[in-house]
Amino acid sequence: MTDLDSIQGDFERALAGAADERALEEIRIRFLGRNGLIAAEFSRMSEVPPEGRRARGADLNKLKGFIESKLKEAQSGRSGPAARSAAFDVTLPARSVSRGAAHPVLTTLNDICDIFGRAGFEIAGGPEAETDWYNFGALNVPADHPARDMHDTFYIADCGLRIADLNSRSAIRNPQYLLRTHTSPVQIHVMEKRRPPVRVIAPGRVYRRDDDVSHAPMFHQVEGLWVDRGVTMRDLRGLLEYFAKTLFGSSVHLRLRPSFFPFTEPSLEVDVSCVICGGESRQRASACRTCKSTGWLEILGAGMVHPNVFKSVKIDPSSVTGLAFGMGVERIAMLRYAISDIRLFYENDVRFVAQFGALG
Ligand code: DAH
């Protein structure tokens, strides 16, 4: 018979020196296994005088319970939260958190809206799927205008048609809806609902059958409309000068060129001095890819609202005048950030977007 205190002492020493799970298992086998020390003591009970057996049995069970619970404790200590946090190396470099960035088209769109907002323009909107009337007819675009061509405009056949019908001749000849090719139809929606004075800008998506380095089938425009008694070309020039200098910096110059749009008379195209070479390349004939050494960049179309547009919305053209303008947001963002290919905007490459600043 062995002294139980010495077994317990052996166990405690072994446990204190156990380095890993395997060592714990070895201890378990040595003390609690079928041929282990505790089992051996039980099998030697017959050697114990009968009057002492009861107490010996109780002591053995107590020691067995003690060993079991100490082993369990040691095992869970190795795989529990405390053990896990001990395995966590605080000196390792942290995993980087990737932050989002505002898309340059969105930033530019918001800046444009802010600038006109400060000049008293409210935001207006309209549908992206329009009828021929809103996109063309009401804006004085003649029936044979090339923009109405299938090659330029996405037409949507009547929603009741099946896919097969979309390509049928009759569907093409009688298009019901189209994807708006510009934001100008919002002018019509606004003036149908509200009488002058009206001072709105309309940001939104537009669609054209175009796809190359400077044209995408979907892009963004901002439309502007200011109708009131006595609005003149001087207001137009002043407003656009304020806009261009605020967006591109006070050193830019404005150039207005006569142009043609069916919905304005007179019509203008508006240029700013090149934001990259400052117009210098024109004088020195050094190459500037952004302005192609012309010194000027076209940024928008504008003009005075055509009387026929007022008639479309039943406003008497002799009672008011209006100015209107429309610009492509991607184009302005490309000039602003010297981006050479419009398709970069739509590739969803975070490395591209991240160059334009993280969101705070
Ligand atoms: N809608 C024209 C376009 O998409 C841009 C435009 C030109 C809008 C002159 C206007 C305007 O309101 O007056 O190219």
mmCIF file of C-alpha atoms and ligand atoms in Angstrom:
data_model
loop_
_atom_site.group_PDB
_atom_site.id
_atom_site.type_symbol
_atom_site.label_atom_id
_atom_site.label_comp_id
_atom_site.label_asym_id
_atom_site.label_seq_id
_atom_site.Cartn_x
_atom_site.Cartn_y
_atom_site.Cartn_z
ATOM 1 C CA MET A 1 0.000 0.000 0.000
ATOM 2 C CA THR A 2 1.303 3.418 -0.913
ATOM 3 C CA ASP A 3 0.879 6.580 1.050
ATOM 4 C CA LEU A 4 -1.823 8.601 -0.720
ATOM 5 C CA ASP A 5 -0.157 11.895 0.133
ATOM 6 C CA SER A 6 2.935 10.818 -1.773
ATOM 7 C CA ILE A 7 0.783 9.870 -4.812
ATOM 8 C CA GLN A 8 -0.853 13.276 -4.650
ATOM 9 C CA GLY A 9 2.589 14.914 -4.354
ATOM 10 C CA ASP A 10 3.853 12.991 -7.390
ATOM 11 C CA PHE A 11 0.772 14.005 -9.326
ATOM 12 C CA GLU A 12 1.129 17.691 -8.480
ATOM 13 C CA ARG A 13 4.789 17.736 -9.443
ATOM 14 C CA ALA A 14 4.051 15.962 -12.727
ATOM 15 C CA LEU A 15 1.209 18.352 -13.500
ATOM 16 C CA ALA A 16 3.329 21.420 -12.796
ATOM 17 C CA GLY A 17 5.935 20.171 -15.260
ATOM 18 C CA ALA A 18 3.459 19.208 -18.028
ATOM 19 C CA ALA A 19 4.303 21.290 -21.080
ATOM 20 C CA ASP A 20 1.556 20.265 -23.475
ATOM 21 C CA GLU A 21 -1.553 18.188 -24.116
ATOM 22 C CA ARG A 22 0.485 15.075 -24.647
ATOM 23 C CA ALA A 23 2.136 15.375 -21.259
ATOM 24 C CA LEU A 24 -1.293 15.788 -19.650
ATOM 25 C CA GLU A 25 -2.502 12.648 -21.365
ATOM 26 C CA GLU A 26 0.526 10.744 -20.131
ATOM 27 C CA ILE A 27 -0.197 11.880 -16.576
ATOM 28 C CA ARG A 28 -3.824 10.841 -16.926
ATOM 29 C CA ILE A 29 -2.766 7.365 -18.016
ATOM 30 C CA ARG A 30 -0.156 7.087 -15.266
ATOM 31 C CA PHE A 31 -2.569 8.034 -12.488
ATOM 32 C CA LEU A 32 -6.082 7.272 -13.737
ATOM 33 C CA GLY A 33 -5.496 4.633 -16.450
ATOM 34 C CA ARG A 34 -6.688 1.058 -16.152
ATOM 35 C CA ASN A 35 -3.224 0.029 -15.005
ATOM 36 C CA GLY A 36 -2.544 3.343 -13.341
ATOM 37 C CA LEU A 37 -1.574 4.138 -9.759
ATOM 38 C CA ILE A 38 -5.126 4.753 -8.490
ATOM 39 C CA ALA A 39 -6.422 1.512 -10.025
ATOM 40 C CA ALA A 40 -3.497 -0.332 -8.482
ATOM 41 C CA GLU A 41 -4.385 1.014 -5.017
ATOM 42 C CA PHE A 42 -8.029 -0.051 -5.467
ATOM 43 C CA SER A 43 -6.963 -3.549 -6.443
ATOM 44 C CA ARG A 44 -4.924 -3.771 -3.292
ATOM 45 C CA MET A 45 -7.942 -3.102 -1.047
ATOM 46 C CA SER A 46 -7.932 -6.736 0.024
ATOM 47 C CA GLU A 47 -4.661 -6.037 1.796
ATOM 48 C CA VAL A 48 -6.336 -3.428 3.937
ATOM 49 C CA PRO A 49 -7.611 -4.634 7.300
ATOM 50 C CA PRO A 50 -11.443 -4.788 7.106
ATOM 51 C CA GLU A 51 -11.993 -2.012 9.661
ATOM 52 C CA GLY A 52 -9.865 0.391 7.610
ATOM 53 C CA ARG A 53 -11.263 -0.390 4.165
ATOM 54 C CA ARG A 54 -14.085 2.058 4.267
ATOM 55 C CA ALA A 55 -11.863 4.991 5.096
ATOM 56 C CA ARG A 56 -9.197 3.867 2.594
ATOM 57 C CA GLY A 57 -11.870 3.618 -0.134
ATOM 58 C CA ALA A 58 -13.158 7.085 0.671
ATOM 59 C CA ASP A 59 -9.616 8.534 0.614
ATOM 60 C CA LEU A 60 -8.837 6.833 -2.695
ATOM 61 C CA ASN A 61 -12.053 8.169 -4.272
ATOM 62 C CA LYS A 62 -11.270 11.611 -2.981
ATOM 63 C CA LEU A 63 -7.767 11.498 -4.508
ATOM 64 C CA LYS A 64 -9.146 10.149 -7.774
ATOM 65 C CA GLY A 65 -11.677 13.018 -7.909
ATOM 66 C CA PHE A 66 -8.939 15.505 -7.101
ATOM 67 C CA ILE A 67 -6.696 14.227 -9.926
ATOM 68 C CA GLU A 68 -9.595 14.185 -12.400
ATOM 69 C CA SER A 69 -10.623 17.746 -11.674
ATOM 70 C CA LYS A 70 -7.051 19.079 -11.752
ATOM 71 C CA LEU A 71 -6.446 17.404 -15.140
ATOM 72 C CA LYS A 72 -9.680 18.798 -16.543
ATOM 73 C CA GLU A 73 -8.769 22.259 -15.359
ATOM 74 C CA ALA A 74 -5.349 22.034 -16.962
ATOM 75 C CA GLN A 75 -6.830 20.803 -20.243
ATOM 76 C CA SER A 76 -9.474 23.503 -20.553
ATOM 77 C CA GLY A 77 -6.872 26.084 -19.603
ATOM 78 C CA ARG A 78 -4.927 25.107 -22.669
ATOM 79 C CA SER A 79 -7.765 25.425 -25.156
ATOM 80 C CA GLY A 80 -9.972 28.028 -23.439
ATOM 81 C CA PRO A 81 -10.091 31.793 -23.986
ATOM 82 C CA ALA A 82 -7.147 32.441 -21.710
ATOM 83 C CA ALA A 83 -4.998 30.052 -23.719
ATOM 84 C CA ARG A 84 -6.200 31.585 -26.954
ATOM 85 C CA SER A 85 -5.362 35.105 -25.869
ATOM 86 C CA ALA A 86 -1.934 33.897 -24.824
ATOM 87 C CA ALA A 87 -1.477 32.681 -28.422
ATOM 88 C CA PHE A 88 -2.435 36.111 -29.823
ATOM 89 C CA ASP A 89 0.711 37.986 -30.704
ATOM 90 C CA VAL A 90 0.125 41.674 -30.011
ATOM 91 C CA THR A 91 3.373 42.608 -31.723
ATOM 92 C CA LEU A 92 2.123 41.475 -35.150
ATOM 93 C CA PRO A 93 1.252 44.312 -37.553
ATOM 94 C CA ALA A 94 -2.505 45.014 -37.544
ATOM 95 C CA ARG A 95 -4.669 43.957 -40.461
ATOM 96 C CA SER A 96 -5.293 47.065 -42.538
ATOM 97 C CA VAL A 97 -8.843 48.400 -42.722
ATOM 98 C CA SER A 98 -9.748 49.496 -46.241
ATOM 99 C CA ARG A 99 -11.647 52.757 -46.291
ATOM 100 C CA GLY A 100 -14.046 53.795 -49.006
ATOM 101 C CA ALA A 101 -13.584 56.881 -51.152
ATOM 102 C CA ALA A 102 -16.128 59.104 -52.838
ATOM 103 C CA HIS A 103 -16.288 58.446 -56.584
ATOM 104 C CA PRO A 104 -14.895 61.411 -58.559
ATOM 105 C CA VAL A 105 -18.106 61.615 -60.610
ATOM 106 C CA LEU A 106 -20.174 61.859 -57.427
ATOM 107 C CA THR A 107 -17.822 64.443 -55.912
ATOM 108 C CA THR A 108 -18.035 66.541 -59.079
ATOM 109 C CA LEU A 109 -21.822 66.188 -59.265
ATOM 110 C CA ASN A 110 -22.175 67.270 -55.635
ATOM 111 C CA ASP A 111 -19.819 70.228 -56.150
ATOM 112 C CA ILE A 112 -21.783 71.394 -59.212
ATOM 113 C CA CYS A 113 -25.065 71.154 -57.272
ATOM 114 C CA ASP A 114 -23.556 73.048 -54.323
ATOM 115 C CA ILE A 115 -22.280 75.877 -56.523
ATOM 116 C CA PHE A 116 -25.678 76.409 -58.163
ATOM 117 C CA GLY A 117 -27.411 75.855 -54.834
ATOM 118 C CA ARG A 118 -25.577 78.893 -53.492
ATOM 119 C CA ALA A 119 -26.905 80.872 -56.466
ATOM 120 C CA GLY A 120 -30.490 80.010 -55.497
ATOM 121 C CA PHE A 121 -31.095 76.977 -57.718
ATOM 122 C CA GLU A 122 -33.284 74.180 -56.397
ATOM 123 C CA ILE A 123 -32.805 70.520 -57.356
ATOM 124 C CA ALA A 124 -35.371 69.003 -59.743
ATOM 125 C CA GLY A 125 -35.670 65.518 -61.210
ATOM 126 C CA GLY A 126 -37.461 63.510 -63.857
ATOM 127 C CA PRO A 127 -37.754 59.937 -65.166
ATOM 128 C CA GLU A 128 -34.929 58.220 -67.040
ATOM 129 C CA ALA A 129 -37.372 56.457 -69.366
ATOM 130 C CA GLU A 130 -39.106 59.203 -71.316
ATOM 131 C CA THR A 131 -41.511 59.536 -74.179
ATOM 132 C CA ASP A 132 -40.450 61.035 -77.470
ATOM 133 C CA TRP A 133 -42.432 64.150 -76.560
ATOM 134 C CA TYR A 134 -40.485 65.014 -73.413
ATOM 135 C CA ASN A 135 -37.054 64.101 -74.768
ATOM 136 C CA PHE A 136 -37.462 65.676 -78.220
ATOM 137 C CA GLY A 137 -40.852 67.048 -79.281
ATOM 138 C CA ALA A 138 -41.499 69.490 -76.462
ATOM 139 C CA LEU A 139 -37.886 70.692 -76.757
ATOM 140 C CA ASN A 140 -38.423 71.770 -80.357
ATOM 141 C CA VAL A 141 -36.289 68.947 -81.766
ATOM 142 C CA PRO A 142 -37.569 68.369 -85.318
ATOM 143 C CA ALA A 143 -38.836 64.941 -86.402
ATOM 144 C CA ASP A 144 -35.876 64.397 -88.710
ATOM 145 C CA HIS A 145 -33.178 65.430 -86.222
ATOM 146 C CA PRO A 146 -30.242 62.969 -86.274
ATOM 147 C CA ALA A 147 -30.288 62.603 -82.446
ATOM 148 C CA ARG A 148 -33.625 60.815 -82.843
ATOM 149 C CA ASP A 149 -31.954 58.138 -84.873
ATOM 150 C CA MET A 150 -31.883 54.542 -83.648
ATOM 151 C CA HIS A 151 -28.112 54.756 -83.818
ATOM 152 C CA ASP A 152 -28.004 57.479 -81.197
ATOM 153 C CA THR A 153 -30.955 56.802 -78.912
ATOM 154 C CA PHE A 154 -31.919 53.707 -76.941
ATOM 155 C CA TYR A 155 -35.593 53.032 -77.636
ATOM 156 C CA ILE A 156 -37.668 50.863 -75.318
ATOM 157 C CA ALA A 157 -40.491 48.988 -76.946
ATOM 158 C CA ASP A 158 -43.857 48.835 -75.196
ATOM 159 C CA CYS A 159 -43.540 46.863 -71.967
ATOM 160 C CA GLY A 160 -46.290 44.496 -73.162
ATOM 161 C CA LEU A 161 -44.060 43.262 -75.969
ATOM 162 C CA ARG A 162 -42.126 40.037 -75.710
ATOM 163 C CA ILE A 163 -38.347 40.017 -76.271
ATOM 164 C CA ALA A 164 -38.827 38.585 -79.778
ATOM 165 C CA ASP A 165 -41.103 41.492 -80.635
ATOM 166 C CA LEU A 166 -38.495 44.034 -79.626
ATOM 167 C CA ASN A 167 -36.638 43.369 -82.839
ATOM 168 C CA SER A 168 -39.718 43.322 -85.043
ATOM 169 C CA ARG A 169 -40.114 46.088 -87.582
ATOM 170 C CA SER A 170 -43.349 47.429 -86.157
ATOM 171 C CA ALA A 171 -41.851 47.778 -82.675
ATOM 172 C CA ILE A 172 -38.987 49.798 -84.060
ATOM 173 C CA ARG A 173 -41.223 51.996 -86.163
ATOM 174 C CA ASN A 174 -43.502 52.793 -83.245
ATOM 175 C CA PRO A 175 -41.242 53.185 -80.265
ATOM 176 C CA GLN A 176 -43.101 53.937 -77.094
ATOM 177 C CA TYR A 177 -40.404 54.916 -74.702
ATOM 178 C CA LEU A 178 -36.752 55.803 -74.884
ATOM 179 C CA LEU A 179 -33.952 56.299 -72.376
ATOM 180 C CA ARG A 180 -33.510 60.035 -72.066
ATOM 181 C CA THR A 181 -30.506 61.243 -74.063
ATOM 182 C CA HIS A 182 -30.119 64.408 -71.991
ATOM 183 C CA THR A 183 -31.513 66.002 -68.825
ATOM 184 C CA SER A 184 -33.286 68.737 -70.839
ATOM 185 C CA PRO A 185 -36.705 66.964 -70.577
ATOM 186 C CA VAL A 186 -36.660 67.887 -66.876
ATOM 187 C CA GLN A 187 -37.153 71.498 -68.065
ATOM 188 C CA ILE A 188 -40.507 70.405 -69.487
ATOM 189 C CA HIS A 189 -41.559 68.467 -66.370
ATOM 190 C CA VAL A 190 -40.690 71.420 -64.143
ATOM 191 C CA MET A 191 -42.502 74.032 -66.241
ATOM 192 C CA GLU A 192 -45.565 71.803 -66.557
ATOM 193 C CA LYS A 193 -45.847 71.729 -62.784
ATOM 194 C CA ARG A 194 -44.719 75.203 -61.846
ATOM 195 C CA ARG A 195 -45.205 78.640 -63.283
ATOM 196 C CA PRO A 196 -42.259 81.079 -63.446
ATOM 197 C CA PRO A 197 -40.202 82.241 -61.671
ATOM 198 C CA VAL A 198 -38.360 78.923 -61.857
ATOM 199 C CA ARG A 199 -34.725 78.402 -60.964
ATOM 200 C CA VAL A 200 -33.710 74.737 -60.961
ATOM 201 C CA ILE A 201 -30.868 72.383 -61.717
ATOM 202 C CA ALA A 202 -31.509 68.776 -62.641
ATOM 203 C CA PRO A 203 -28.703 66.265 -62.100
ATOM 204 C CA GLY A 204 -29.174 62.743 -63.428
ATOM 205 C CA ARG A 205 -28.247 59.809 -65.604
ATOM 206 C CA VAL A 206 -28.605 59.957 -69.380
ATOM 207 C CA TYR A 207 -28.111 57.335 -72.112
ATOM 208 C CA ARG A 208 -26.690 57.373 -75.633
ATOM 209 C CA ARG A 209 -25.553 54.722 -78.082
ATOM 210 C CA ASP A 210 -21.931 55.718 -77.840
ATOM 211 C CA ASP A 211 -18.880 53.974 -76.428
ATOM 212 C CA ASP A 212 -15.249 55.118 -76.683
ATOM 213 C CA VAL A 213 -12.560 56.844 -74.586
ATOM 214 C CA SER A 214 -14.670 59.953 -74.099
ATOM 215 C CA HIS A 215 -18.229 58.570 -74.469
ATOM 216 C CA ALA A 216 -20.066 56.017 -72.358
ATOM 217 C CA PRO A 217 -23.557 54.604 -73.042
ATOM 218 C CA MET A 218 -24.633 55.909 -69.631
ATOM 219 C CA PHE A 219 -23.305 59.118 -68.159
ATOM 220 C CA HIS A 220 -24.416 62.027 -66.001
ATOM 221 C CA GLN A 221 -25.574 65.507 -66.860
ATOM 222 C CA VAL A 222 -26.631 68.548 -64.909
ATOM 223 C CA GLU A 223 -29.299 70.705 -66.516
ATOM 224 C CA GLY A 224 -30.006 74.275 -65.494
ATOM 225 C CA LEU A 225 -33.090 76.402 -66.084
ATOM 226 C CA TRP A 226 -33.885 79.919 -64.921
ATOM 227 C CA VAL A 227 -37.113 81.444 -66.135
ATOM 228 C CA ASP A 228 -38.378 84.824 -64.986
ATOM 229 C CA ARG A 229 -39.286 88.212 -66.259
ATOM 230 C CA GLY A 230 -36.192 89.934 -67.654
ATOM 231 C CA VAL A 231 -33.629 87.098 -67.523
ATOM 232 C CA THR A 232 -30.952 87.910 -70.120
ATOM 233 C CA MET A 233 -27.746 86.672 -71.724
ATOM 234 C CA ARG A 234 -25.882 88.828 -69.225
ATOM 235 C CA ASP A 235 -27.315 86.732 -66.415
ATOM 236 C CA LEU A 236 -26.235 83.633 -68.303
ATOM 237 C CA ARG A 237 -22.678 84.852 -68.737
ATOM 238 C CA GLY A 238 -22.397 86.036 -65.123
ATOM 239 C CA LEU A 239 -23.825 82.815 -63.747
ATOM 240 C CA LEU A 240 -21.546 80.597 -65.826
ATOM 241 C CA GLU A 241 -18.499 82.690 -64.987
ATOM 242 C CA TYR A 242 -19.280 82.346 -61.281
ATOM 243 C CA PHE A 243 -19.733 78.603 -61.794
ATOM 244 C CA ALA A 244 -16.511 78.028 -63.762
ATOM 245 C CA LYS A 245 -14.349 80.120 -61.446
ATOM 246 C CA THR A 246 -15.753 78.422 -58.357
ATOM 247 C CA LEU A 247 -15.286 74.918 -59.745
ATOM 248 C CA PHE A 248 -11.967 75.278 -61.589
ATOM 249 C CA GLY A 249 -10.367 78.192 -59.744
ATOM 250 C CA SER A 250 -10.526 81.964 -60.114
ATOM 251 C CA SER A 251 -7.764 82.101 -62.741
ATOM 252 C CA VAL A 252 -9.853 80.436 -65.491
ATOM 253 C CA HIS A 253 -11.332 82.523 -68.309
ATOM 254 C CA LEU A 254 -14.621 81.893 -70.041
ATOM 255 C CA ARG A 255 -15.250 81.878 -73.778
ATOM 256 C CA LEU A 256 -18.727 81.817 -75.304
ATOM 257 C CA ARG A 257 -19.046 80.552 -78.875
ATOM 258 C CA PRO A 258 -22.208 80.768 -80.979
ATOM 259 C CA SER A 259 -23.721 77.327 -81.521
ATOM 260 C CA PHE A 260 -27.035 75.640 -82.207
ATOM 261 C CA PHE A 261 -29.479 73.691 -80.072
ATOM 262 C CA PRO A 262 -33.127 73.329 -81.089
ATOM 263 C CA PHE A 263 -34.351 74.288 -77.592
ATOM 264 C CA THR A 264 -32.403 77.557 -77.239
ATOM 265 C CA GLU A 265 -32.113 80.730 -79.295
ATOM 266 C CA PRO A 266 -29.491 82.046 -79.323
ATOM 267 C CA SER A 267 -27.383 79.013 -78.400
ATOM 268 C CA LEU A 268 -23.842 78.915 -77.102
ATOM 269 C CA GLU A 269 -21.066 76.537 -76.354
ATOM 270 C CA VAL A 270 -19.001 77.521 -73.358
ATOM 271 C CA ASP A 271 -15.275 76.932 -72.966
ATOM 272 C CA VAL A 272 -12.891 77.514 -70.062
ATOM 273 C CA SER A 273 -9.186 78.213 -70.483
ATOM 274 C CA CYS A 274 -7.362 74.882 -70.170
ATOM 275 C CA VAL A 275 -7.174 73.843 -66.533
ATOM 276 C CA ILE A 276 -4.022 71.818 -67.200
ATOM 277 C CA CYS A 277 -1.806 74.163 -69.258
ATOM 278 C CA GLY A 278 -3.673 77.348 -68.362
ATOM 279 C CA GLY A 279 -4.000 78.176 -72.060
ATOM 280 C CA GLU A 280 -0.211 78.420 -72.265
ATOM 281 C CA SER A 281 0.244 75.625 -74.756
ATOM 282 C CA ARG A 282 -1.678 77.615 -77.359
ATOM 283 C CA GLN A 283 0.853 80.442 -77.245
ATOM 284 C CA ARG A 284 3.953 78.295 -76.965
ATOM 285 C CA ALA A 285 2.707 75.524 -79.224
ATOM 286 C CA SER A 286 3.916 73.024 -76.599
ATOM 287 C CA ALA A 287 1.739 69.945 -76.565
ATOM 288 C CA CYS A 288 -1.108 69.737 -74.046
ATOM 289 C CA ARG A 289 -3.055 66.536 -74.371
ATOM 290 C CA THR A 290 -6.014 67.836 -72.402
ATOM 291 C CA CYS A 291 -6.838 70.830 -74.632
ATOM 292 C CA LYS A 292 -4.964 69.432 -77.664
ATOM 293 C CA SER A 293 -2.953 72.657 -77.539
ATOM 294 C CA THR A 294 -5.981 74.787 -78.324
ATOM 295 C CA GLY A 295 -5.861 76.434 -74.888
ATOM 296 C CA TRP A 296 -9.625 75.931 -74.409
ATOM 297 C CA LEU A 297 -11.883 73.222 -73.045
ATOM 298 C CA GLU A 298 -15.561 72.964 -73.885
ATOM 299 C CA ILE A 299 -17.525 72.447 -70.686
ATOM 300 C CA LEU A 300 -21.183 72.975 -71.503
ATOM 301 C CA GLY A 301 -23.973 74.008 -73.872
ATOM 302 C CA ALA A 302 -26.307 76.863 -73.067
ATOM 303 C CA GLY A 303 -28.655 79.462 -74.455
ATOM 304 C CA MET A 304 -31.875 81.406 -74.045
ATOM 305 C CA VAL A 305 -34.986 79.231 -73.887
ATOM 306 C CA HIS A 306 -36.603 78.954 -77.350
ATOM 307 C CA PRO A 307 -40.159 80.396 -77.578
ATOM 308 C CA ASN A 308 -41.402 77.035 -78.887
ATOM 309 C CA VAL A 309 -40.283 75.368 -75.629
ATOM 310 C CA PHE A 310 -42.429 77.838 -73.670
ATOM 311 C CA LYS A 311 -45.336 77.110 -76.013
ATOM 312 C CA SER A 312 -44.937 73.350 -75.347
ATOM 313 C CA VAL A 313 -45.689 73.968 -71.674
ATOM 314 C CA LYS A 314 -48.334 76.628 -72.328
ATOM 315 C CA ILE A 315 -46.304 79.556 -71.088
ATOM 316 C CA ASP A 316 -46.717 82.762 -73.108
ATOM 317 C CA PRO A 317 -43.231 83.416 -74.614
ATOM 318 C CA SER A 318 -43.815 87.156 -74.520
ATOM 319 C CA SER A 319 -44.357 87.119 -70.747
ATOM 320 C CA VAL A 320 -40.986 85.722 -69.621
ATOM 321 C CA THR A 321 -37.485 84.872 -70.766
ATOM 322 C CA GLY A 322 -35.264 82.037 -69.647
ATOM 323 C CA LEU A 323 -31.737 80.798 -69.699
ATOM 324 C CA ALA A 324 -30.775 77.131 -69.872
ATOM 325 C CA PHE A 325 -27.595 75.131 -69.813
ATOM 326 C CA GLY A 326 -26.505 71.518 -69.725
ATOM 327 C CA MET A 327 -23.202 69.873 -68.947
ATOM 328 C CA GLY A 328 -21.693 66.383 -68.827
ATOM 329 C CA VAL A 329 -20.470 65.535 -65.331
ATOM 330 C CA GLU A 330 -17.955 62.877 -66.447
ATOM 331 C CA ARG A 331 -16.441 65.315 -68.906
ATOM 332 C CA ILE A 332 -16.004 67.933 -66.213
ATOM 333 C CA ALA A 333 -14.552 65.363 -63.786
ATOM 334 C CA MET A 334 -12.113 64.238 -66.516
ATOM 335 C CA LEU A 335 -10.917 67.798 -67.042
ATOM 336 C CA ARG A 336 -10.728 68.488 -63.354
ATOM 337 C CA TYR A 337 -8.672 65.414 -62.502
ATOM 338 C CA ALA A 338 -6.892 65.006 -65.883
ATOM 339 C CA ILE A 339 -8.434 61.569 -66.511
ATOM 340 C CA SER A 340 -7.965 60.478 -70.109
ATOM 341 C CA ASP A 341 -10.414 57.574 -70.422
ATOM 342 C CA ILE A 342 -14.073 57.812 -69.355
ATOM 343 C CA ARG A 343 -14.260 54.033 -68.924
ATOM 344 C CA LEU A 344 -12.047 54.239 -65.829
ATOM 345 C CA PHE A 345 -15.075 55.664 -64.013
ATOM 346 C CA TYR A 346 -17.084 52.486 -64.492
ATOM 347 C CA GLU A 347 -14.501 49.759 -63.954
ATOM 348 C CA ASN A 348 -15.034 49.622 -60.187
ATOM 349 C CA ASP A 349 -11.320 49.440 -59.504
ATOM 350 C CA VAL A 350 -10.834 50.654 -55.938
ATOM 351 C CA ARG A 351 -7.246 51.691 -56.729
ATOM 352 C CA PHE A 352 -8.621 54.217 -59.211
ATOM 353 C CA VAL A 353 -11.267 55.595 -56.869
ATOM 354 C CA ALA A 354 -8.878 55.714 -53.883
ATOM 355 C CA GLN A 355 -6.737 58.321 -55.653
ATOM 356 C CA PHE A 356 -9.487 60.875 -55.218
ATOM 357 C CA GLY A 357 -9.446 60.897 -51.423
ATOM 358 C CA ALA A 358 -10.930 58.747 -48.699
ATOM 359 C CA LEU A 359 -14.229 59.526 -47.048
ATOM 360 C CA GLY A 360 -13.652 60.891 -43.556
HETATM 361 N N1 DAH B 1 -29.101 68.901 -73.907
HETATM 362 C C1 DAH B 1 -27.831 69.271 -74.479
HETATM 363 C C2 DAH B 1 -27.023 68.011 -74.710
HETATM 364 O O1 DAH B 1 -27.341 67.024 -74.205
HETATM 365 C C3 DAH B 1 -27.072 70.205 -73.588
HETATM 366 C C4 DAH B 1 -27.724 71.532 -73.480
HETATM 367 C C5 DAH B 1 -27.388 72.520 -74.375
HETATM 368 C C6 DAH B 1 -28.659 71.770 -72.530
HETATM 369 C C7 DAH B 1 -27.966 73.763 -74.292
HETATM 370 C C8 DAH B 1 -29.275 73.018 -72.441
HETATM 371 C C9 DAH B 1 -28.903 74.003 -73.358
HETATM 372 O O2 DAH B 1 -30.203 73.306 -71.531
HETATM 373 O O3 DAH B 1 -29.472 75.231 -73.254
HETATM 374 O O4 DAH B 1 -26.039 68.048 -75.385
#
